[in-house]
mmCIF file of C-alpha atoms in Angstrom:
data_model
loop_
_atom_site.group_PDB
_atom_site.id
_atom_site.type_symbol
_atom_site.label_atom_id
_atom_site.label_comp_id
_atom_site.label_asym_id
_atom_site.label_seq_id
_atom_site.Cartn_x
_atom_site.Cartn_y
_atom_site.Cartn_z
ATOM 1 C CA MET A 1 -10.934 -108.535 -22.421
ATOM 2 C CA ILE A 2 -8.228 -106.834 -24.203
ATOM 3 C CA ASP A 3 -4.274 -106.610 -21.984
ATOM 4 C CA SER A 4 -3.579 -103.142 -21.486
ATOM 5 C CA PRO A 5 -0.065 -102.577 -23.628
ATOM 6 C CA ILE A 6 1.158 -100.930 -20.872
ATOM 7 C CA LYS A 7 2.609 -103.094 -17.630
ATOM 8 C CA THR A 8 3.198 -101.013 -14.283
ATOM 9 C CA LYS A 9 4.184 -101.966 -11.415
ATOM 10 C CA ARG A 10 5.295 -100.070 -8.388
ATOM 11 C CA ASP A 11 8.621 -101.465 -6.301
ATOM 12 C CA GLY A 12 8.587 -98.372 -3.330
ATOM 13 C CA HIS A 13 9.381 -94.717 -4.667
ATOM 14 C CA ILE A 14 9.878 -96.469 -8.348
ATOM 15 C CA LEU A 15 7.459 -96.598 -11.077
ATOM 16 C CA GLU A 16 8.793 -99.676 -13.728
ATOM 17 C CA VAL A 17 6.653 -98.836 -17.506
ATOM 18 C CA THR A 18 6.650 -101.785 -19.677
ATOM 19 C CA LEU A 19 5.868 -101.248 -23.479
ATOM 20 C CA ASP A 20 3.967 -104.427 -24.620
ATOM 21 C CA ARG A 21 2.653 -104.552 -27.566
ATOM 22 C CA PRO A 22 3.704 -107.618 -30.111
ATOM 23 C CA LYS A 23 5.110 -108.009 -32.375
ATOM 24 C CA ALA A 24 7.257 -105.273 -32.181
ATOM 25 C CA ASN A 25 6.090 -102.395 -29.460
ATOM 26 C CA ALA A 26 4.917 -99.734 -31.682
ATOM 27 C CA ILE A 27 3.085 -97.137 -30.577
ATOM 28 C CA ASP A 28 -0.647 -96.771 -32.025
ATOM 29 C CA MET A 29 -2.718 -93.546 -31.024
ATOM 30 C CA ALA A 30 -4.616 -95.797 -28.165
ATOM 31 C CA THR A 31 -1.521 -97.180 -26.661
ATOM 32 C CA SER A 32 -0.126 -93.696 -26.801
ATOM 33 C CA ARG A 33 -2.499 -91.755 -24.850
ATOM 34 C CA ILE A 34 -3.109 -95.082 -22.451
ATOM 35 C CA MET A 35 1.547 -93.948 -22.433
ATOM 36 C CA GLY A 36 -0.067 -89.923 -21.421
ATOM 37 C CA GLU A 37 -2.280 -90.955 -18.450
ATOM 38 C CA VAL A 38 0.480 -93.609 -16.711
ATOM 39 C CA PHE A 39 2.796 -90.790 -17.743
ATOM 40 C CA ALA A 40 0.540 -87.909 -16.153
ATOM 41 C CA ASP A 41 -0.339 -89.996 -12.956
ATOM 42 C CA PHE A 42 3.470 -91.100 -12.406
ATOM 43 C CA ARG A 43 4.095 -87.416 -12.105
ATOM 44 C CA ASP A 44 1.350 -86.265 -9.815
ATOM 45 C CA ASP A 45 1.733 -89.178 -7.484
ATOM 46 C CA PRO A 46 3.197 -87.555 -5.009
ATOM 47 C CA ASP A 47 4.457 -90.851 -3.598
ATOM 48 C CA LEU A 48 6.638 -91.564 -6.358
ATOM 49 C CA ARG A 49 10.105 -90.636 -7.439
ATOM 50 C CA VAL A 50 11.538 -92.219 -10.195
ATOM 51 C CA ALA A 51 10.224 -94.303 -13.521
ATOM 52 C CA LEU A 52 11.617 -96.978 -14.853
ATOM 53 C CA VAL A 53 10.653 -97.360 -19.041
ATOM 54 C CA THR A 54 11.697 -100.535 -20.860
ATOM 55 C CA GLY A 55 10.245 -102.832 -24.254
ATOM 56 C CA ALA A 56 8.828 -106.241 -22.985
ATOM 57 C CA GLY A 57 10.639 -108.882 -25.003
ATOM 58 C CA ASP A 58 14.589 -109.204 -26.125
ATOM 59 C CA LYS A 59 14.559 -107.748 -29.678
ATOM 60 C CA PHE A 60 12.167 -104.215 -29.410
ATOM 61 C CA PHE A 61 12.393 -101.250 -27.102
ATOM 62 C CA CYS A 62 10.132 -99.546 -29.619
ATOM 63 C CA PRO A 63 10.606 -98.987 -33.550
ATOM 64 C CA GLY A 64 8.346 -95.947 -33.080
ATOM 65 C CA TRP A 65 4.628 -95.070 -34.605
ATOM 66 C CA ASP A 66 2.646 -97.996 -35.799
ATOM 67 C CA LEU A 67 2.676 -97.831 -39.430
ATOM 68 C CA LYS A 68 0.504 -100.593 -39.439
ATOM 69 C CA ALA A 69 -2.375 -98.670 -37.534
ATOM 70 C CA ALA A 70 -1.386 -95.943 -39.731
ATOM 71 C CA ALA A 71 -2.343 -97.791 -42.702
ATOM 72 C CA GLU A 72 -5.698 -98.198 -41.130
ATOM 73 C CA GLY A 73 -6.684 -94.828 -40.304
ATOM 74 C CA ASP A 74 -4.382 -93.729 -37.579
ATOM 75 C CA ALA A 75 -3.378 -89.708 -38.416
ATOM 76 C CA VAL A 76 0.097 -88.754 -38.069
ATOM 77 C CA ASP A 77 -1.242 -85.456 -36.577
ATOM 78 C CA GLY A 78 -3.500 -87.413 -34.314
ATOM 79 C CA ASP A 79 -4.515 -87.135 -30.937
ATOM 80 C CA TYR A 80 -1.453 -88.668 -29.132
ATOM 81 C CA GLY A 81 -2.803 -87.671 -25.617
ATOM 82 C CA LYS A 82 -1.311 -86.055 -23.139
ATOM 83 C CA GLY A 83 2.300 -85.812 -23.509
ATOM 84 C CA GLY A 84 2.451 -85.702 -27.162
ATOM 85 C CA PHE A 85 3.692 -89.488 -28.815
ATOM 86 C CA GLY A 86 4.923 -91.710 -26.166
ATOM 87 C CA GLY A 87 2.879 -89.932 -23.314
ATOM 88 C CA LEU A 88 6.599 -88.846 -21.951
ATOM 89 C CA GLN A 89 8.476 -85.609 -24.704
ATOM 90 C CA GLU A 90 5.905 -83.202 -24.458
ATOM 91 C CA LEU A 91 4.321 -83.984 -20.776
ATOM 92 C CA PRO A 92 4.100 -80.426 -18.901
ATOM 93 C CA ARG A 93 5.626 -80.391 -15.573
ATOM 94 C CA MET A 94 7.665 -83.444 -15.796
ATOM 95 C CA ASN A 95 10.049 -82.806 -12.544
ATOM 96 C CA LYS A 96 10.662 -86.547 -11.761
ATOM 97 C CA PRO A 97 13.799 -88.362 -13.040
ATOM 98 C CA VAL A 98 13.259 -90.976 -15.930
ATOM 99 C CA ILE A 99 15.381 -94.033 -16.401
ATOM 100 C CA MET A 100 15.362 -95.668 -19.568
ATOM 101 C CA ALA A 101 16.373 -99.661 -19.969
ATOM 102 C CA ILE A 102 16.583 -100.024 -24.191
ATOM 103 C CA ASN A 103 16.598 -103.907 -24.356
ATOM 104 C CA GLY A 104 16.535 -104.093 -28.046
ATOM 105 C CA ILE A 105 15.823 -102.119 -31.413
ATOM 106 C CA CYS A 106 15.168 -98.255 -30.520
ATOM 107 C CA CYS A 107 14.139 -96.504 -33.345
ATOM 108 C CA GLY A 108 12.057 -93.280 -34.977
ATOM 109 C CA GLY A 109 9.307 -92.695 -32.888
ATOM 110 C CA GLY A 110 10.855 -95.167 -29.986
ATOM 111 C CA LEU A 111 14.500 -93.385 -30.341
ATOM 112 C CA GLU A 112 12.125 -90.159 -29.078
ATOM 113 C CA LEU A 113 10.678 -91.662 -26.499
ATOM 114 C CA ALA A 114 13.930 -93.066 -24.918
ATOM 115 C CA LEU A 115 15.649 -89.360 -25.732
ATOM 116 C CA SER A 116 12.942 -87.469 -22.860
ATOM 117 C CA GLY A 117 14.636 -89.875 -20.490
ATOM 118 C CA ASP A 118 17.623 -88.237 -17.916
ATOM 119 C CA ILE A 119 19.667 -91.574 -17.812
ATOM 120 C CA LEU A 120 19.721 -94.369 -20.497
ATOM 121 C CA PHE A 121 20.609 -97.761 -20.274
ATOM 122 C CA ALA A 122 20.824 -100.275 -23.198
ATOM 123 C CA ALA A 123 21.772 -103.936 -23.592
ATOM 124 C CA GLU A 124 24.717 -104.837 -25.402
ATOM 125 C CA HIS A 125 22.291 -105.989 -28.779
ATOM 126 C CA ALA A 126 20.446 -102.753 -28.955
ATOM 127 C CA THR A 127 20.783 -100.868 -32.342
ATOM 128 C CA PHE A 128 19.679 -96.882 -32.739
ATOM 129 C CA ALA A 129 18.448 -95.163 -35.611
ATOM 130 C CA LEU A 130 16.091 -92.842 -37.498
ATOM 131 C CA PRO A 131 14.647 -94.377 -40.446
ATOM 132 C CA GLU A 132 12.408 -91.377 -41.115
ATOM 133 C CA ILE A 133 14.281 -90.228 -43.937
ATOM 134 C CA ARG A 134 13.731 -93.395 -45.977
ATOM 135 C CA SER A 135 10.265 -92.805 -45.799
ATOM 136 C CA GLY A 136 9.403 -89.167 -46.982
ATOM 137 C CA THR A 137 9.085 -87.861 -43.643
ATOM 138 C CA VAL A 138 10.761 -85.601 -40.616
ATOM 139 C CA ALA A 139 11.529 -87.105 -37.135
ATOM 140 C CA ASP A 140 10.186 -84.182 -35.820
ATOM 141 C CA ALA A 141 10.880 -84.255 -31.838
ATOM 142 C CA ALA A 142 14.697 -86.068 -33.000
ATOM 143 C CA SER A 143 15.258 -83.218 -35.201
ATOM 144 C CA VAL A 144 14.765 -80.505 -32.176
ATOM 145 C CA LYS A 145 16.327 -82.888 -29.807
ATOM 146 C CA LEU A 146 19.027 -84.836 -30.666
ATOM 147 C CA PRO A 147 21.441 -82.243 -31.863
ATOM 148 C CA LYS A 148 21.750 -80.891 -29.114
ATOM 149 C CA ARG A 149 22.398 -84.213 -27.470
ATOM 150 C CA ILE A 150 25.361 -85.277 -29.127
ATOM 151 C CA PRO A 151 27.545 -84.151 -31.734
ATOM 152 C CA TYR A 152 26.042 -82.341 -34.567
ATOM 153 C CA HIS A 153 27.823 -84.125 -37.799
ATOM 154 C CA ILE A 154 26.804 -86.825 -36.189
ATOM 155 C CA ALA A 155 23.011 -86.182 -34.913
ATOM 156 C CA MET A 156 23.195 -84.949 -39.176
ATOM 157 C CA GLU A 157 24.217 -88.020 -40.356
ATOM 158 C CA MET A 158 21.682 -89.925 -38.497
ATOM 159 C CA LEU A 159 18.952 -87.596 -39.902
ATOM 160 C CA LEU A 160 20.534 -87.178 -43.086
ATOM 161 C CA THR A 161 20.643 -90.963 -44.089
ATOM 162 C CA GLY A 162 18.963 -93.269 -41.208
ATOM 163 C CA ARG A 163 22.165 -95.373 -40.885
ATOM 164 C CA TRP A 164 22.006 -97.163 -37.855
ATOM 165 C CA LEU A 165 24.727 -96.853 -34.693
ATOM 166 C CA GLU A 166 25.419 -99.938 -32.655
ATOM 167 C CA ALA A 167 25.246 -99.897 -28.787
ATOM 168 C CA GLU A 168 28.588 -99.276 -27.875
ATOM 169 C CA GLU A 169 28.986 -96.239 -30.799
ATOM 170 C CA ALA A 170 26.079 -94.660 -29.249
ATOM 171 C CA ALA A 171 27.553 -94.666 -25.730
ATOM 172 C CA ARG A 172 30.773 -93.162 -27.244
ATOM 173 C CA TRP A 173 29.131 -90.291 -28.657
ATOM 174 C CA GLY A 174 27.013 -89.759 -25.840
ATOM 175 C CA LEU A 175 23.403 -91.058 -27.145
ATOM 176 C CA ILE A 176 23.017 -92.923 -23.968
ATOM 177 C CA ASN A 177 25.070 -93.207 -20.463
ATOM 178 C CA HIS A 178 25.574 -97.089 -19.953
ATOM 179 C CA VAL A 179 26.009 -100.546 -22.129
ATOM 180 C CA VAL A 180 25.569 -103.607 -20.438
ATOM 181 C CA PRO A 181 24.909 -107.018 -21.074
ATOM 182 C CA ALA A 182 21.457 -107.959 -21.609
ATOM 183 C CA ASP A 183 20.401 -110.316 -18.835
ATOM 184 C CA GLN A 184 21.848 -107.622 -16.452
ATOM 185 C CA LEU A 185 19.912 -104.737 -18.216
ATOM 186 C CA MET A 186 17.031 -104.591 -15.636
ATOM 187 C CA SER A 187 19.203 -105.323 -12.434
ATOM 188 C CA GLU A 188 21.436 -102.678 -13.820
ATOM 189 C CA ALA A 189 18.970 -99.627 -14.156
ATOM 190 C CA ARG A 190 17.024 -100.952 -11.211
ATOM 191 C CA LYS A 191 20.042 -99.824 -9.372
ATOM 192 C CA MET A 192 19.871 -96.645 -10.418
ATOM 193 C CA ALA A 193 16.504 -96.206 -9.780
ATOM 194 C CA SER A 194 17.173 -97.266 -6.150
ATOM 195 C CA LEU A 195 19.856 -95.389 -5.815
ATOM 196 C CA ILE A 196 17.839 -92.131 -7.830
ATOM 197 C CA ALA A 197 15.010 -92.954 -5.404
ATOM 198 C CA SER A 198 16.867 -93.024 -1.897
ATOM 199 C CA GLY A 199 17.391 -89.249 -3.031
ATOM 200 C CA PRO A 200 15.655 -85.996 -2.128
ATOM 201 C CA PRO A 201 13.141 -85.816 -4.781
ATOM 202 C CA LEU A 202 12.223 -82.003 -4.115
ATOM 203 C CA VAL A 203 15.982 -80.977 -5.808
ATOM 204 C CA TYR A 204 15.154 -83.556 -8.736
ATOM 205 C CA ALA A 205 12.555 -81.584 -8.932
ATOM 206 C CA ALA A 206 14.096 -78.259 -9.402
ATOM 207 C CA LEU A 207 16.810 -79.921 -11.431
ATOM 208 C CA LYS A 208 14.774 -80.737 -13.849
ATOM 209 C CA GLU A 209 12.671 -77.929 -14.289
ATOM 210 C CA ILE A 210 16.236 -75.734 -13.936
ATOM 211 C CA VAL A 211 17.689 -77.877 -16.661
ATOM 212 C CA ARG A 212 14.420 -77.757 -19.307
ATOM 213 C CA GLU A 213 13.829 -73.924 -18.406
ATOM 214 C CA ALA A 214 17.532 -72.931 -18.682
ATOM 215 C CA GLU A 215 17.765 -74.796 -22.054
ATOM 216 C CA ASP A 216 17.163 -71.591 -24.411
ATOM 217 C CA MET A 217 18.118 -68.888 -21.464
ATOM 218 C CA LYS A 218 20.847 -66.834 -21.282
ATOM 219 C CA PHE A 219 23.312 -68.599 -18.243
ATOM 220 C CA GLN A 220 22.650 -65.123 -16.330
ATOM 221 C CA ASP A 221 18.993 -64.946 -16.693
ATOM 222 C CA ALA A 222 18.935 -68.934 -15.876
ATOM 223 C CA MET A 223 21.513 -67.529 -12.566
ATOM 224 C CA ASN A 224 19.447 -65.034 -12.036
ATOM 225 C CA ARG A 225 15.877 -66.886 -11.955
ATOM 226 C CA ILE A 226 17.764 -69.738 -9.212
ATOM 227 C CA THR A 227 18.990 -67.665 -6.749
ATOM 228 C CA LYS A 228 15.253 -65.550 -6.721
ATOM 229 C CA SER A 229 13.581 -68.516 -6.618
ATOM 230 C CA GLN A 230 11.772 -67.427 -9.287
ATOM 231 C CA PHE A 231 11.658 -71.106 -10.386
ATOM 232 C CA ALA A 232 8.782 -72.929 -8.724
ATOM 233 C CA THR A 233 10.136 -75.749 -7.596
ATOM 234 C CA VAL A 234 13.152 -73.735 -6.071
ATOM 235 C CA GLU A 235 10.988 -71.735 -4.099
ATOM 236 C CA THR A 236 9.449 -74.827 -2.754
ATOM 237 C CA LEU A 237 12.664 -76.770 -2.074
ATOM 238 C CA TYR A 238 13.815 -73.392 -0.368
ATOM 239 C CA THR A 239 11.154 -73.288 1.941
ATOM 240 C CA SER A 240 10.550 -77.094 2.834
ATOM 241 C CA GLU A 241 11.468 -78.860 5.469
ATOM 242 C CA ASP A 242 13.488 -81.536 3.557
ATOM 243 C CA GLN A 243 15.998 -78.146 3.059
ATOM 244 C CA LEU A 244 16.471 -78.346 6.786
ATOM 245 C CA GLU A 245 16.379 -81.824 7.589
ATOM 246 C CA GLY A 246 19.192 -81.876 4.948
ATOM 247 C CA ALA A 247 21.286 -79.501 7.067
ATOM 248 C CA ARG A 248 20.381 -81.177 10.241
ATOM 249 C CA ALA A 249 21.425 -84.412 8.687
ATOM 250 C CA PHE A 250 24.806 -82.640 7.562
ATOM 251 C CA ALA A 251 25.124 -81.944 10.997
ATOM 252 C CA GLU A 252 25.003 -84.799 12.634
ATOM 253 C CA LYS A 253 26.398 -86.751 10.534
ATOM 254 C CA ARG A 254 23.823 -89.114 9.816
ATOM 255 C CA ASP A 255 21.738 -89.913 6.309
ATOM 256 C CA PRO A 256 18.950 -87.513 5.702
ATOM 257 C CA VAL A 257 15.867 -88.753 5.599
ATOM 258 C CA TRP A 258 14.001 -87.418 2.766
ATOM 259 C CA LYS A 259 10.012 -86.883 2.939
ATOM 260 C CA GLY A 260 9.766 -84.406 -0.272
ATOM 261 C CA LYS A 261 7.629 -81.999 1.437
#
């Protein structure tokens, strides 16, 4: 029996997902489909509140598409499964926070996967690039996302030249949140995951839907949809037990107990 390239571990309300596909954690079509199932199950499990994603080993987070698999027949435009390549970046209704713990080389589709996270930690030795230009292809998802995440000119330099960024420079441009020593990467990412897991899940869901849907909306249109509870997650929040619990806990000067309903 072949071991799964995706390892998962539940810790309370946290799901840890590890891409473990030697030698470099590259993603082929079969792995992408597994990842889609994992992230869809996470999305749909009411007991899980935050995911923490990392790569096995200390050299590669993910270099993206498995070119060896492509040479053996995996089609570039084939079926990547739920959520598209890597199972996350096109997954609909992903209204739960995702933390990335980038433990090494993060490039191509691996960087596109990382950009699907909400908070990014990186080990000091991690490096980032979009080398697709050198093989005559397009970093499609990154071409859409990256100029919205970091300064346009830096994004275009990465896309047009394929140049590499060290972790400190990536943090300087806002590509990642935190740079930490490699031996502290998972402990620091887990602290963040625990902090988020202790918070109000219905608020997180509303935040993620608002941010995602409002990206291409005019400000007042987005505000009108929020105030009129026209986002499904906002309507759920404002009619929930948690909404009352938050007010009661504040009035009673105690910590709230969030139930996610």
